[in-house]
Tab-separated table of C-alpha atoms and ligand atoms in Angstrom:
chain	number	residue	atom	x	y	z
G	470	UNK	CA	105.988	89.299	53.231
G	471	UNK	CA	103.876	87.105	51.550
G	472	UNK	CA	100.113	87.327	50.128
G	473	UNK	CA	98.816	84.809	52.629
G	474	UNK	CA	101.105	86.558	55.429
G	475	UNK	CA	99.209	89.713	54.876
G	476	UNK	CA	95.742	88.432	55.496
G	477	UNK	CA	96.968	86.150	58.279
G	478	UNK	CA	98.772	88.427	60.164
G	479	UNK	CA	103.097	87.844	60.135
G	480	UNK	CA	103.503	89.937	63.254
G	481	UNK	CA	106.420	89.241	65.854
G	482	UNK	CA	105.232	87.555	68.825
G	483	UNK	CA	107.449	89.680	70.749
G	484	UNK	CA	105.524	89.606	73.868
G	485	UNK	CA	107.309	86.714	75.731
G	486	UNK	CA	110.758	88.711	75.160
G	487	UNK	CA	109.005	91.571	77.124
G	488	UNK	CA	108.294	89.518	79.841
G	489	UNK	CA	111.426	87.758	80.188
G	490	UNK	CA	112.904	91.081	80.138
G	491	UNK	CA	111.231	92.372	82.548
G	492	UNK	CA	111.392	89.676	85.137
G	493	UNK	CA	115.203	89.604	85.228
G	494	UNK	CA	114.596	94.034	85.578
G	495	UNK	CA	112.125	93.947	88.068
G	496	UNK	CA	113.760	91.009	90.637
G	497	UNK	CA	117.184	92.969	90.275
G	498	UNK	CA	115.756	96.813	91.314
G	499	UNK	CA	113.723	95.148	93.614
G	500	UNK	CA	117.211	93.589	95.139
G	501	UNK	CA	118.726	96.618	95.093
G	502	UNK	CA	115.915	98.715	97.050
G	503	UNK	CA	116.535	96.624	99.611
G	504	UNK	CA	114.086	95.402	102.316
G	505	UNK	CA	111.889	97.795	104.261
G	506	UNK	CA	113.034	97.945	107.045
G	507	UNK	CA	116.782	98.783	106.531
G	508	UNK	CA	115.755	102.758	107.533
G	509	UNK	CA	114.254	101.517	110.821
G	510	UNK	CA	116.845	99.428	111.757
G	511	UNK	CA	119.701	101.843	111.098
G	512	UNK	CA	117.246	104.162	113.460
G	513	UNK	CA	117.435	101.897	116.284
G	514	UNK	CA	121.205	100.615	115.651
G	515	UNK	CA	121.940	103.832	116.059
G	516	UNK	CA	120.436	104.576	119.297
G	517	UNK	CA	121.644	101.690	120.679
G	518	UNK	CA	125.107	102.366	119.756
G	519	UNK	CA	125.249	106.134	120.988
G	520	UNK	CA	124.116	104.894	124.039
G	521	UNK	CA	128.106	103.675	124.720
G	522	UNK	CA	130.090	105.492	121.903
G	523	UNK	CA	129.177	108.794	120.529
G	524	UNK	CA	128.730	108.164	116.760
G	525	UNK	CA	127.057	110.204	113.776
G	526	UNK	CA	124.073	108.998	111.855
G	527	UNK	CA	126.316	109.694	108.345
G	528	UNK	CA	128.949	106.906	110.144
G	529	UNK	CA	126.269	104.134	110.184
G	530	UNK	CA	125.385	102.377	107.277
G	531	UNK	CA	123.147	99.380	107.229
G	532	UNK	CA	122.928	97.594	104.100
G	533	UNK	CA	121.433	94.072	102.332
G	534	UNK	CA	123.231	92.459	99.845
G	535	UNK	CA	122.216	89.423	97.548
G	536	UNK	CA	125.614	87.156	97.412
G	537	UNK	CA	124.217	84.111	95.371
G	538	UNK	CA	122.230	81.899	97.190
G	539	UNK	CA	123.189	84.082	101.036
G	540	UNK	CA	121.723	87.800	101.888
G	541	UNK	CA	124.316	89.621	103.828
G	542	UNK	CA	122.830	91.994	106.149
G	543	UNK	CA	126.418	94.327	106.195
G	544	UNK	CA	126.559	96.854	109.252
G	545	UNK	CA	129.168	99.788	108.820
G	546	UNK	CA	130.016	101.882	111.331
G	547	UNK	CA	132.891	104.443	111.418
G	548	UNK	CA	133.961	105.658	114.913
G	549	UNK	CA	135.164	109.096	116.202
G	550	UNK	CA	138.677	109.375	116.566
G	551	UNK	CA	139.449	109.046	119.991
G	552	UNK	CA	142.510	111.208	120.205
F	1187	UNK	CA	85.394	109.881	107.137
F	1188	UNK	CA	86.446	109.482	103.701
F	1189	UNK	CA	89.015	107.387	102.281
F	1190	UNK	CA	91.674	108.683	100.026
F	1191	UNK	CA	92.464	107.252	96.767
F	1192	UNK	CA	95.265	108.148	94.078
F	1193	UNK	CA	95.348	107.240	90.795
F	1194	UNK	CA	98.920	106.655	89.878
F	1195	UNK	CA	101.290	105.067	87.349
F	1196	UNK	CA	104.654	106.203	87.352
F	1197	UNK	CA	105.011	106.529	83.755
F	1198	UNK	CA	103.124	109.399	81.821
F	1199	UNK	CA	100.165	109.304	79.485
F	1200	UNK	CA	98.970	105.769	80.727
F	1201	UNK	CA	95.318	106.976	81.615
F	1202	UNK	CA	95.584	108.149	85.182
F	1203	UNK	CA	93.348	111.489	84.604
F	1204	UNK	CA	90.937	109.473	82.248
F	1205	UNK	CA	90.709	107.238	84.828
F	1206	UNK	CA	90.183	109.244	87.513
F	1207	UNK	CA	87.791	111.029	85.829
F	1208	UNK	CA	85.920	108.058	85.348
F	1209	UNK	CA	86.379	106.354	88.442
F	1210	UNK	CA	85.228	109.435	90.494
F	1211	UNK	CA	81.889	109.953	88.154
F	1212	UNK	CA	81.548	105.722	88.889
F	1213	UNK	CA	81.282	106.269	92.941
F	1214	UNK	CA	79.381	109.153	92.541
F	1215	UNK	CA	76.627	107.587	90.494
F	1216	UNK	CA	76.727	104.945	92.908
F	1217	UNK	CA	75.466	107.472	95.309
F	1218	UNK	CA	78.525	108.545	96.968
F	1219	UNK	CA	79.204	112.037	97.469
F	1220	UNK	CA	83.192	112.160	95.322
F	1221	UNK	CA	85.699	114.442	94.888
F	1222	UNK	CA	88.001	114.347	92.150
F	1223	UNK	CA	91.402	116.576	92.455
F	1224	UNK	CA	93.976	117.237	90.376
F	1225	UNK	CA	97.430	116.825	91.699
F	1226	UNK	CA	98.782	117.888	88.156
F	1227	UNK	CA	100.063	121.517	89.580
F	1228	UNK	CA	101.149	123.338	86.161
F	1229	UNK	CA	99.471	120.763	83.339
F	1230	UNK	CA	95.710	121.377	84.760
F	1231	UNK	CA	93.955	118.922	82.384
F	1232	UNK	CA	91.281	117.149	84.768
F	1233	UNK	CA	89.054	120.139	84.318
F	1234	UNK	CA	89.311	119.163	80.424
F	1235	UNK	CA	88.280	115.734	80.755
F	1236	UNK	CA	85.458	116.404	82.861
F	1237	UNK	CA	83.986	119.175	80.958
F	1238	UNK	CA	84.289	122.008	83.200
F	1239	UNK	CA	87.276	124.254	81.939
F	1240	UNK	CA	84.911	127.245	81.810
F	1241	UNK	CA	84.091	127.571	85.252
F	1242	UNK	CA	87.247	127.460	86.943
F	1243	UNK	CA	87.800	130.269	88.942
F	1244	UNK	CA	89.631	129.314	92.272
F	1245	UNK	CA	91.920	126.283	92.123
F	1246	UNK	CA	93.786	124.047	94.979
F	1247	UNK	CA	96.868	126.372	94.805
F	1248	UNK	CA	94.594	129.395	96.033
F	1249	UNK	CA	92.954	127.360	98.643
F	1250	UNK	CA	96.545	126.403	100.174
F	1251	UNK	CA	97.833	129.828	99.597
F	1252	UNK	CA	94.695	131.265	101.679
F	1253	UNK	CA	93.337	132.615	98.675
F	1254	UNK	CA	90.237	131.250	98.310
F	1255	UNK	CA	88.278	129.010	100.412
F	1256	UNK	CA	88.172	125.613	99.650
F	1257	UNK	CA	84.050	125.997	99.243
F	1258	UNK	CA	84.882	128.382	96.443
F	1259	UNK	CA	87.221	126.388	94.200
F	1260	UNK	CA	85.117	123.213	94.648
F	1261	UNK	CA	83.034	122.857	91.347
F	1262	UNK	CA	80.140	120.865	91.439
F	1263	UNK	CA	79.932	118.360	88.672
F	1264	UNK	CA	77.580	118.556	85.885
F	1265	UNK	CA	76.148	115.469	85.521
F	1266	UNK	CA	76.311	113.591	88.668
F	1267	UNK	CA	74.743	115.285	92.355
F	1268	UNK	CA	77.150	114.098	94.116
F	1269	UNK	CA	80.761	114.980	92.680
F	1270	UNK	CA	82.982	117.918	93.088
F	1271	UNK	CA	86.380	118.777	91.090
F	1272	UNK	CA	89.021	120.304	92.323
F	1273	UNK	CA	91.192	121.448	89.607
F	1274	UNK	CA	94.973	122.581	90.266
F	1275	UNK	CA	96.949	125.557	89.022
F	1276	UNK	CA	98.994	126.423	85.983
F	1277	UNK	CA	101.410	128.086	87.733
F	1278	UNK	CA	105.408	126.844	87.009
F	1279	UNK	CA	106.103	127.770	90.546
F	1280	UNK	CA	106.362	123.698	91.557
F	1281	UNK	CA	106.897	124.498	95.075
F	1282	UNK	CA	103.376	126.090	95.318
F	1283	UNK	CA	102.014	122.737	96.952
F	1284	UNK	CA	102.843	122.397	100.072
F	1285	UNK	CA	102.752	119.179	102.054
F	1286	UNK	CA	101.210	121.087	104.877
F	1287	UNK	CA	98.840	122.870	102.306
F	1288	UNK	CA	97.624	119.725	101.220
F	1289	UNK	CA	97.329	118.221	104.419
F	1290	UNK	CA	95.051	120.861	105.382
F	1291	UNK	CA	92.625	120.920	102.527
F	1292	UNK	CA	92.527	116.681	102.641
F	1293	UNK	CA	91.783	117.268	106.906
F	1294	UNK	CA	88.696	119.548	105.610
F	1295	UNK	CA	87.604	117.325	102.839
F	1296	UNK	CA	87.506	114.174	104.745
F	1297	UNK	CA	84.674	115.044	106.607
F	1298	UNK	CA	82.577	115.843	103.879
F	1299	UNK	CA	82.971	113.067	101.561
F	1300	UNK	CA	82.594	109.214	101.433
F	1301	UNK	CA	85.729	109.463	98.838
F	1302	UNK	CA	88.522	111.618	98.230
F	1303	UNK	CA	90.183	110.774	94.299
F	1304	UNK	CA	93.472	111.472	93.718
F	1305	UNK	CA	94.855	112.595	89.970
F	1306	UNK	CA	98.784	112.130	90.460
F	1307	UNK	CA	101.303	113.624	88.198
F	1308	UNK	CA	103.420	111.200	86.005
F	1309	UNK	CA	106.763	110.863	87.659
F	1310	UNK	CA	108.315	110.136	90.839
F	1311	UNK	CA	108.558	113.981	92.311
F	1312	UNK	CA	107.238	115.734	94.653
F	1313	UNK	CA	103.789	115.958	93.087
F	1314	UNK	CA	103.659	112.764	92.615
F	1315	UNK	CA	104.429	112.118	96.576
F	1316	UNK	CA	102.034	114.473	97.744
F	1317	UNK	CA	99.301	113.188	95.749
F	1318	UNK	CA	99.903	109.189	97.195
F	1319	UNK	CA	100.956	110.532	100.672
F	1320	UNK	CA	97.207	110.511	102.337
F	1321	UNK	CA	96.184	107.470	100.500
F	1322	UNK	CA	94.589	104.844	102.192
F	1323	UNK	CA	94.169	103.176	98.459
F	1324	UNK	CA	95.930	103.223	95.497
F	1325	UNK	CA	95.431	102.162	91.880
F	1326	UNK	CA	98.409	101.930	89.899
F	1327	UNK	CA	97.470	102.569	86.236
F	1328	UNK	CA	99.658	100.295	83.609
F	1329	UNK	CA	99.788	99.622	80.213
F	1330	UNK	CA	100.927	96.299	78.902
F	1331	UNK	CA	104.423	97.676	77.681
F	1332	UNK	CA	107.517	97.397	79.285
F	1333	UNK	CA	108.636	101.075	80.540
F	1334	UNK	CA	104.993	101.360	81.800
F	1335	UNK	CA	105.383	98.011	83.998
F	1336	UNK	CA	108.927	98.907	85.126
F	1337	UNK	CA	107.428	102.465	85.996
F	1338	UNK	CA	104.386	100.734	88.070
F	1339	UNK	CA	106.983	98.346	90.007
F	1340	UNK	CA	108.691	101.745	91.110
F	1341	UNK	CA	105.679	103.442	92.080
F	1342	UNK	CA	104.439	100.437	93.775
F	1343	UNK	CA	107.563	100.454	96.322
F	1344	UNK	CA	107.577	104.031	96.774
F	1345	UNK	CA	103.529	103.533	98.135
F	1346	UNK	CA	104.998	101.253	100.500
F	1347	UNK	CA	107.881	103.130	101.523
F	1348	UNK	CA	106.648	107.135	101.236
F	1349	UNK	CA	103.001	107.022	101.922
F	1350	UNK	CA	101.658	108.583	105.300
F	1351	UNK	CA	100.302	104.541	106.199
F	1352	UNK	CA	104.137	103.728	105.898
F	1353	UNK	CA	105.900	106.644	107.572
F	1354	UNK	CA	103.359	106.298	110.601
F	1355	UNK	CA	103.789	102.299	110.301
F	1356	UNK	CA	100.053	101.648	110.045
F	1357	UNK	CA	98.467	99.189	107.752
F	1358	UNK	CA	99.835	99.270	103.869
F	1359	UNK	CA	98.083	101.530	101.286
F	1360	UNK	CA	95.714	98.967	99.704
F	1361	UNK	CA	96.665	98.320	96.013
F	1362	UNK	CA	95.058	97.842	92.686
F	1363	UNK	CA	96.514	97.393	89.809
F	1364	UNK	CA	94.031	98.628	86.416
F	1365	UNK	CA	95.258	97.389	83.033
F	1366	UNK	CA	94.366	100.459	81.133
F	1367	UNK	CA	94.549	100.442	76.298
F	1368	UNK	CA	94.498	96.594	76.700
F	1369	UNK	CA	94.020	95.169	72.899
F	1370	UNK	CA	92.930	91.580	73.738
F	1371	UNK	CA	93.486	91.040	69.652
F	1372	UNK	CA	97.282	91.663	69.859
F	1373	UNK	CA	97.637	89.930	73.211
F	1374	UNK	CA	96.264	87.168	71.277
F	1375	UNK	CA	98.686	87.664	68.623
F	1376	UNK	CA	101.520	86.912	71.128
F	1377	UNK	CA	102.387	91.078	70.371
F	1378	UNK	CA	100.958	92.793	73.833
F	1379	UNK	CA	102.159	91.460	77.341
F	1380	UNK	CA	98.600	89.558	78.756
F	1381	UNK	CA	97.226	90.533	81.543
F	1382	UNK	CA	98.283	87.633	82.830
F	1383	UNK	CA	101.579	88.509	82.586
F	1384	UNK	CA	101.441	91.932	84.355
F	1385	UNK	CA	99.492	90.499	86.974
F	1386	UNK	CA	102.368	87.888	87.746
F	1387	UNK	CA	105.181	90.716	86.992
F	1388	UNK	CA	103.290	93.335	89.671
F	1389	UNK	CA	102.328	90.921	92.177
F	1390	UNK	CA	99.111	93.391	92.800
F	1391	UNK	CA	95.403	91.958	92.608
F	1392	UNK	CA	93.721	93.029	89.165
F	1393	UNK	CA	90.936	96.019	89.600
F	1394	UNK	CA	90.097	95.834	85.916
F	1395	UNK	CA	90.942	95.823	82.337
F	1396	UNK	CA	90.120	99.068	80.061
F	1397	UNK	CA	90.737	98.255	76.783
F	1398	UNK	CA	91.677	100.558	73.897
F	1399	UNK	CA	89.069	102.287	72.255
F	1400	UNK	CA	88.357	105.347	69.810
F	1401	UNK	CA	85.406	105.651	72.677
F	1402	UNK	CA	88.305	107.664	74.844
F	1403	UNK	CA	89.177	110.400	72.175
F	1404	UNK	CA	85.045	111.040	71.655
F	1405	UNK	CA	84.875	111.128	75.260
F	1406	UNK	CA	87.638	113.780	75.995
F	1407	UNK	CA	87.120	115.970	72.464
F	1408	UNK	CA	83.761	116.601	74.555
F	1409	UNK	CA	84.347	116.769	78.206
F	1410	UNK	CA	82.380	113.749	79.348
F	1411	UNK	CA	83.836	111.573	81.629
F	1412	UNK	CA	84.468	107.903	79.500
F	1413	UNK	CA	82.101	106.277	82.273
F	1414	UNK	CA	78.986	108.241	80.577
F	1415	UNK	CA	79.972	107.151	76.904
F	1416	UNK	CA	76.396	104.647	76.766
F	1417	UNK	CA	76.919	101.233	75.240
F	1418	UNK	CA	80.718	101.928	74.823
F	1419	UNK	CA	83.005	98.664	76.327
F	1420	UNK	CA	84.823	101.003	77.814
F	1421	UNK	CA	82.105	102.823	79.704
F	1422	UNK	CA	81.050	98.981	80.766
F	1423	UNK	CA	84.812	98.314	82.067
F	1424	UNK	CA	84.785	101.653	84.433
F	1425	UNK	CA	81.254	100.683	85.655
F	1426	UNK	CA	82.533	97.119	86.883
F	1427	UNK	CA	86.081	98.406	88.288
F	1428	UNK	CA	83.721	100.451	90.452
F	1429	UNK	CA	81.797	97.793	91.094
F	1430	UNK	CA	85.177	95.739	92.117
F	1431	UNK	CA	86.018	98.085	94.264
F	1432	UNK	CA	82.824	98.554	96.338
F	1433	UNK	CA	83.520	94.759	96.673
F	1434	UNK	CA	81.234	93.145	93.977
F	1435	UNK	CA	81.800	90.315	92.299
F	1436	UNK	CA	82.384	90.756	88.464
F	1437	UNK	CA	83.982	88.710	85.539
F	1438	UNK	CA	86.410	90.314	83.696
F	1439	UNK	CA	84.878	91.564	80.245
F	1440	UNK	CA	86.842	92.614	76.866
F	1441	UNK	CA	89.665	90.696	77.696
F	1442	UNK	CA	89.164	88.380	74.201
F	1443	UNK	CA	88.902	89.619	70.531
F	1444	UNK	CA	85.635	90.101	68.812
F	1445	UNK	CA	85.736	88.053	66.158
F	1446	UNK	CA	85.707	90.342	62.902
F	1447	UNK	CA	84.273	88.915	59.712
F	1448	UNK	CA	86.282	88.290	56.653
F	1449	UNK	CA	84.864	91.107	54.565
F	1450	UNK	CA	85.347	93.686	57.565
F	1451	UNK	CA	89.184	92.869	57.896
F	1452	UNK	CA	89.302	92.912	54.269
F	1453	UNK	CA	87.946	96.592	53.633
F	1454	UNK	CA	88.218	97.730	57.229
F	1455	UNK	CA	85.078	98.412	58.909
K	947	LIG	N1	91.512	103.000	77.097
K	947	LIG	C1	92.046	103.909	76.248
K	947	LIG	N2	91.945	103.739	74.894
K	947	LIG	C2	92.482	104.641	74.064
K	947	LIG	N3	93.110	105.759	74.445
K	947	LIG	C3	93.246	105.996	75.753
K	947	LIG	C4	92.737	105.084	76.741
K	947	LIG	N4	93.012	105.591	77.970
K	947	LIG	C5	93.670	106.749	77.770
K	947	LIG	N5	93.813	107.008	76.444
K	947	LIG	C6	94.468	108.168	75.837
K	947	LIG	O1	95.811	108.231	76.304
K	947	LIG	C7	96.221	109.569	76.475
K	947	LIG	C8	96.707	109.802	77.887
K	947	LIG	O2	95.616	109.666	78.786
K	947	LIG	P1	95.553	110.443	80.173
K	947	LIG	O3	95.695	111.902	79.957
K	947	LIG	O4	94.378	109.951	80.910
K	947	LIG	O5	96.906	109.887	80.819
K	947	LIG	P2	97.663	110.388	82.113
K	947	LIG	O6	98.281	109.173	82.715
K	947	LIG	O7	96.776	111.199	82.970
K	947	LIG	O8	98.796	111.335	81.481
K	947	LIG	P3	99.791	112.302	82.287
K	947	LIG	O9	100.848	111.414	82.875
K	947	LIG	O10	100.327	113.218	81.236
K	947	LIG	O11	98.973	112.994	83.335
K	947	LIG	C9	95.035	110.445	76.114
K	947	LIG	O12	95.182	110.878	74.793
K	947	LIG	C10	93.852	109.497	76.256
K	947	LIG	O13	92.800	109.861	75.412
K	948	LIG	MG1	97.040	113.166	83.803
């Protein structure tokens, strides 16, 4: 460090690196939260489908998925077995 | 009917309990009759900052156990008429607040105050929940550091996903977000995230900026809440984020360096 340095200040401007950091953090655990609603819907899905087929709320899964420039809204359901 | 505010971060040790301390002796100097409680079951330290350690005798755990009535644990602030405290336990028994509990005591409080404060726990548990679950606003304390922004972006989606307002789909907890040991000098210096920054990383409309200060430690070594600390900047900053909350307009202040002379950087000062 030099003389001048110490008067002037030679600190790391390390402040832009925190924000780029956290930008790229924040917009992928936002992502993977997913939207809202996704507990409501499964709700509803739900009671829509057991109104024809008798189905568990563990066999339903409703999730949203980032896929480059497309969000897939992905509906899972596993059925009884029937015999 | 009051309204329900927490003071919550997320992350620990950003300033929630100095804030809240602060915030709740703001309102009440402002003529509203404030209670201040701390949702800290097990690390009581609200009773600390606002100077009234000695005369605890009941606290919210004995009020939900049916211990004491709520009248009894309520202490009666000091300095301003119109504030209470409610301090919490030291037990280690972390199921000893109940959501039902604290329902309860916030159904009797409500009628008796213009504003309810919240002191939340750091962390994302089930302190943490209970003490954001009645809000109807929030203020999410940050620092300008990374873990502290990442922690405020969590707590921020859990307001809108756990809160009572969410569960029972009314309208969202109403955020804030208060930039709390902001040092304008290394912001400057391109070393501190700006507030600028934080703002645009949170997405949450700016309360206020507290900046760092030796003002704090004075203010806690003797009890008095940092609001009282006369002439301090910080004591200045609480004042207008209370004003900015009861909906006046005011510019953000100690948000730039004071310049320091040559001879006072040179020998300190
Ligand atoms: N503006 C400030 N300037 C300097 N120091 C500060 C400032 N605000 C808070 N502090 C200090 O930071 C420390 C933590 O503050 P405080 O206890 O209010 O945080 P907290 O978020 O309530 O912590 P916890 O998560 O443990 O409850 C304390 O030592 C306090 O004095
Ligand atoms: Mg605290």
């Amino acid at each position: 460090m030099s003389f001048l340095d110490y008067f002037l200040g030679s600190r790391k401007k390390t402040a832009h690196v925190a924000k780029d950091r956290l930008k790229l953090i924040l917009a992928h655990e936002r992502d993977a939260d997913g939207p809202d609603f996704l507990p409501a819907l499964q709700e509803e899905l739900l009671a829509v489908i057991a109104k024809y087929i008798p189905v568990d709320k563990e066999n339903i899964k409703v999730s949203m998925e980032r896929r480059g420039d497309y969000e897939v809204l992905e509906l899972n359901i596993l059925f009884p077995d029937q015999h | 009917m009051a309204k329900i505010i927490v003071i919550t971060s997320g992350k620990g040790g950003v300033g929630k309990t100095t804030t809240s301390a602060a915030f709740a002796s703001g309102l009440a100097l402002r003529g509203y009759r404030t209670v201040v409680i701390d949702f800290d079951v097990g690390l009581r330290n609200l009773d600390l900052i606002m100077g009234c350690e000695r005369r605890v005798v009941y606290d919210l755990i004995n009020v939900i156990q049916g211990e004491a009535k709520l009248q009894q644990a309520l202490i009666k602030d000091k300095r301003c008429e119109n504030l209470y405290v409610l301090p919490t336990s030291q037990t280690r028994d972390k199921d000893a607040l109940t959501s039902e509990g604290v329902t309860a005591v916030m159904d009797e409080l409500r009628t008796e105050f213009d504003y309810i404060v919240c002191d939340s726990p750091a962390g994302i548990e089930s302190g943490a929940l209970m003490a954001l679950y009645h809000a109807d606003e929030a203020i999410v304390v940050t620092n300008p550091e990374v873990s502290s922004v990442r922690d405020s972006d969590r707590i921020l989606g859990i307001l809108a996903a756990r809160s009572r307002r969410a569960e029972q789909g009314e309208e969202p907890v109403k955020e804030h977000l208060l930039l709390t040991r902001y040092s304008p000098k290394r912001v400057e210096g391109g070393e501190m995230l700006s507030l600028q920054d934080v703002k645009e990383l949170l997405r949450t409309p700016l309360l206020g900026v507290i900046p760092e200060s030796e003002v704090i430690l004075q203010a806690s070594n003797q009890g008095i809440p940092a609001i009282h600390m006369e002439n301090s900047d910080v004591a200045e900053a609480y004042k207008d984020v209370v004003a900015r909350f009861l909906g006046e307009e005011r510019p953000l202040r100690f948000i730039h360096p004071v310049k320091v002379g040559f001879f006072k950087r040179l020998f300190g000062g």
